[in-house]
Coordinates of N, CA, C and O in Angstrom, one line a residue:
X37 N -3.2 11.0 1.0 CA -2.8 9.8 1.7 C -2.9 10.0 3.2 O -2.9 9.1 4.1
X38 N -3.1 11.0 3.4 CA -3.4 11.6 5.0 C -4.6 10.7 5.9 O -4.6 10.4 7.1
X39 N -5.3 10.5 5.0 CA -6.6 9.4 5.5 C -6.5 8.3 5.7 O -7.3 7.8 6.3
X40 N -5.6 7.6 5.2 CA -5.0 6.3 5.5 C -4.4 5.5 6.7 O -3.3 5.8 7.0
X41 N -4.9 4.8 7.3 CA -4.6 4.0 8.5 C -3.0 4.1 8.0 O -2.4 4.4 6.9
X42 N -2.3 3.4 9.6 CA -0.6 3.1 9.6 C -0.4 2.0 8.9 O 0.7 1.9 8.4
X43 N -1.3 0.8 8.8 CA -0.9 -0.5 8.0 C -1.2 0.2 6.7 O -0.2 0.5 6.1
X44 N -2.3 0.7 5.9 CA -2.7 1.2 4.9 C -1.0 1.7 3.9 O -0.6 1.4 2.8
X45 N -0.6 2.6 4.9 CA 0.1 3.7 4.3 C 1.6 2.6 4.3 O 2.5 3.0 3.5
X46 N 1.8 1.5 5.0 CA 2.7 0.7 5.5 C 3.0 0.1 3.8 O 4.0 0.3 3.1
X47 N 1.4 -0.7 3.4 CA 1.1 -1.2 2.3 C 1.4 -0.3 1.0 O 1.7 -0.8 -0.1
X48 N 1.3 1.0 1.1 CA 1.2 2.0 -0.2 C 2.7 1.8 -0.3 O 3.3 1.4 -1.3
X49 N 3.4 2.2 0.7 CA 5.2 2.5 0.3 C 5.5 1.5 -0.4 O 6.0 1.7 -1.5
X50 N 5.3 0.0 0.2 CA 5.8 -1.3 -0.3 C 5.6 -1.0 -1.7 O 6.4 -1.0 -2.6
X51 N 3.9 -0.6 -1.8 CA 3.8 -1.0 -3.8 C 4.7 0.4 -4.3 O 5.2 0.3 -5.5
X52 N 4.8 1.7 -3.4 CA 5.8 2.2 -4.7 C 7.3 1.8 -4.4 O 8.2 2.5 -4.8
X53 N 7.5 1.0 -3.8 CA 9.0 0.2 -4.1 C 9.1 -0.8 -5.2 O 10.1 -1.3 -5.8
X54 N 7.6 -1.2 -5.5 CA 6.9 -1.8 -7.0 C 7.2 -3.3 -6.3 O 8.0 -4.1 -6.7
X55 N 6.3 -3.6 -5.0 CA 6.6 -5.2 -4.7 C 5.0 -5.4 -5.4 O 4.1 -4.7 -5.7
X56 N 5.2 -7.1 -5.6 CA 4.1 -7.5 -5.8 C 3.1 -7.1 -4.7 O 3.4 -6.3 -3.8
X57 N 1.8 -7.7 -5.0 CA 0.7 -8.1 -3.7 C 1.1 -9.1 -2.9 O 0.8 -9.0 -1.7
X58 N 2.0 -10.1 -3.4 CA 2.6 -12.1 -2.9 C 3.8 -11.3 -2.5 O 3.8 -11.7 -1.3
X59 N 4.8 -10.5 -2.5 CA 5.5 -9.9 -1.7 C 5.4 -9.3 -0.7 O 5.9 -9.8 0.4
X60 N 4.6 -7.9 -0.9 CA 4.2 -7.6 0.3 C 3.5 -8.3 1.4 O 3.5 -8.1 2.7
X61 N 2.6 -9.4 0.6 CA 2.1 -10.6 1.8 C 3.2 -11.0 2.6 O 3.1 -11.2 3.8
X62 N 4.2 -11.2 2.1 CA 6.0 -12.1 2.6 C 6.2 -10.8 4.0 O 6.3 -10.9 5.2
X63 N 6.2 -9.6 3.1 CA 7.0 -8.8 3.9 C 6.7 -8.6 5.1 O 7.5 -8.4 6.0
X64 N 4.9 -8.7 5.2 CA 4.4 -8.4 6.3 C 3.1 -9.5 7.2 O 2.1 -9.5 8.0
X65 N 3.8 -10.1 6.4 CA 3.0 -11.8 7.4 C 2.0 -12.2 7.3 O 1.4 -13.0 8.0
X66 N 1.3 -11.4 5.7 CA -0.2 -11.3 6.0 C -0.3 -12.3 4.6 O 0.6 -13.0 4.0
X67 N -2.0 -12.3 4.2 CA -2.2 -13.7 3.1 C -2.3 -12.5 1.8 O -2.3 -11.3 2.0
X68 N -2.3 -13.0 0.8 CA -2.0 -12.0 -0.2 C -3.2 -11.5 -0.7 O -3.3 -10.8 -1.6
X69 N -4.7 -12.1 0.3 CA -6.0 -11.7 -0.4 C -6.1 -11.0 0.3 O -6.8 -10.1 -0.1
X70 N -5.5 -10.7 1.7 CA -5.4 -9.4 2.9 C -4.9 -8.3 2.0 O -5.6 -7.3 2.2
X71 N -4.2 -8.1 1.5 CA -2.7 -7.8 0.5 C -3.8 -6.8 -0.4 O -3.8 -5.6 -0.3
X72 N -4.5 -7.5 -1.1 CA -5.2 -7.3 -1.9 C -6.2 -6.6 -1.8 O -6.6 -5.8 -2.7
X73 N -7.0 -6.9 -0.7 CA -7.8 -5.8 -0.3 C -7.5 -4.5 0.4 O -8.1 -3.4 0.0
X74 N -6.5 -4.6 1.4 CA -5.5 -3.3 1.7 C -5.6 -2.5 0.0 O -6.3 -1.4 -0.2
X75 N -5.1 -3.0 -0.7 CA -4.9 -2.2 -1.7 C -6.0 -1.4 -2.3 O -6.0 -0.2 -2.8
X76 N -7.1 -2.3 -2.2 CA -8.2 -2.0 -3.1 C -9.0 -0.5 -2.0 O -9.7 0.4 -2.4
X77 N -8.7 -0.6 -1.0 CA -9.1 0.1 0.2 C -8.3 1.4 -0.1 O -8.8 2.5 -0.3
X78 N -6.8 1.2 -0.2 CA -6.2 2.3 -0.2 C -6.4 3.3 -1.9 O -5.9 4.3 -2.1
X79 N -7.3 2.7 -2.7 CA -7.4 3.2 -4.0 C -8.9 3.6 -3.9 O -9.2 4.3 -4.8
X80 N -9.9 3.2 -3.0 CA -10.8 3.8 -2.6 C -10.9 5.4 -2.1 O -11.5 6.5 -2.4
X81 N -9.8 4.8 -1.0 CA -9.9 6.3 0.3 C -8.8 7.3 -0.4 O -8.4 8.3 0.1
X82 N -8.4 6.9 -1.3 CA -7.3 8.2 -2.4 C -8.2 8.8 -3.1 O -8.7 9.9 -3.1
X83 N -8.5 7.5 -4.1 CA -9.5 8.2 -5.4 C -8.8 7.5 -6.7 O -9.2 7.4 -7.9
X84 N -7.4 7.0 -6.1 CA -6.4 7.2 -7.2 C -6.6 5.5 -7.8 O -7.2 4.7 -7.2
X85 N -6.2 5.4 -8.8 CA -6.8 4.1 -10.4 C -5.4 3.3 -10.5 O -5.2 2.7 -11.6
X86 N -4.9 3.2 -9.8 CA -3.6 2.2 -10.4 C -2.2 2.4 -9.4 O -2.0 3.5 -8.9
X87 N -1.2 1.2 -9.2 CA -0.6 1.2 -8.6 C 0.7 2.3 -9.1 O 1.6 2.5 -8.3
X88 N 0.8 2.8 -10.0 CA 1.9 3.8 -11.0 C 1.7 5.1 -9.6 O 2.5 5.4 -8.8
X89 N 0.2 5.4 -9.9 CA -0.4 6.5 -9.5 C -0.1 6.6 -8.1 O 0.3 7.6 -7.5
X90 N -0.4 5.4 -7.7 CA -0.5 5.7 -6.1 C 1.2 5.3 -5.7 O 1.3 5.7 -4.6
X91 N 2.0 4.9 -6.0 CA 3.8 5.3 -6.1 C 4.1 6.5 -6.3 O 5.0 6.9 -5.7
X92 N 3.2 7.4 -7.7 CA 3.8 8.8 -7.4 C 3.4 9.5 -6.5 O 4.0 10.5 -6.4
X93 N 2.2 9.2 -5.6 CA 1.8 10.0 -4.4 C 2.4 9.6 -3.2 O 2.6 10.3 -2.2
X94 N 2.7 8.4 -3.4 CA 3.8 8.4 -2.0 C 5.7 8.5 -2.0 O 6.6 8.3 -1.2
X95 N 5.5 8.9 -3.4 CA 6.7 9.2 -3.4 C 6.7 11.0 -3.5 O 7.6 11.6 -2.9
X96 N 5.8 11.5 -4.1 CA 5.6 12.7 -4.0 C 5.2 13.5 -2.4 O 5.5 14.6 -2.3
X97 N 4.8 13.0 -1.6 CA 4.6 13.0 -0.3 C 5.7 13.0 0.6 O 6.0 13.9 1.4
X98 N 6.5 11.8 0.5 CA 7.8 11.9 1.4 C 7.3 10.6 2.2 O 6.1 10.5 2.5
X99 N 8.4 9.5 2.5 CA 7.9 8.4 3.1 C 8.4 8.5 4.6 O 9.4 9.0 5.1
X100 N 7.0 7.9 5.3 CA 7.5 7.9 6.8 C 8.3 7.2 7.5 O 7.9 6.1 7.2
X101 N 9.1 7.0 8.2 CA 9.7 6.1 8.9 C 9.0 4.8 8.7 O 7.8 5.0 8.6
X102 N 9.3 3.1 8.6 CA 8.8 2.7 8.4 C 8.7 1.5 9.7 O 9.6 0.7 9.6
X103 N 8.0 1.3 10.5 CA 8.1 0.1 11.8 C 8.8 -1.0 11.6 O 8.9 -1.8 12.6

């Protein structure tokens, strides 16, 4: 997760809190196809296949403060 931009990693915590994509759009002002690609970006630059996956890596990591 180290490779990941501050919005990137912003977006990964939300989904292991398990929000939707239409949530995290709410949360953070953005359209949920922005949402969506964030995502698809952050499962690129991991490697990792599914949102389960990428919740246990940021929960396994330790979450950062969040802005």
């Amino acid at each position: 997760l180290g490779s990941l931009t501050p919005r990137q990693m912003q977006v990964a915590e939300l989904v292991s809190d398990g929000l939707s994509n239409n949530e995290i759009a709410e949360v953070l002002s953005l359209s949920e196809f922005t949402v969506k690609k964030y995502v698809s970006r952050i499962f690129e630059a991991t490697g990792l296949k599914n949102r389960a996956s990428l919740a246990a890596c940021v929960l396994r990591r330790g979450r950062r403060p969040t802005v």
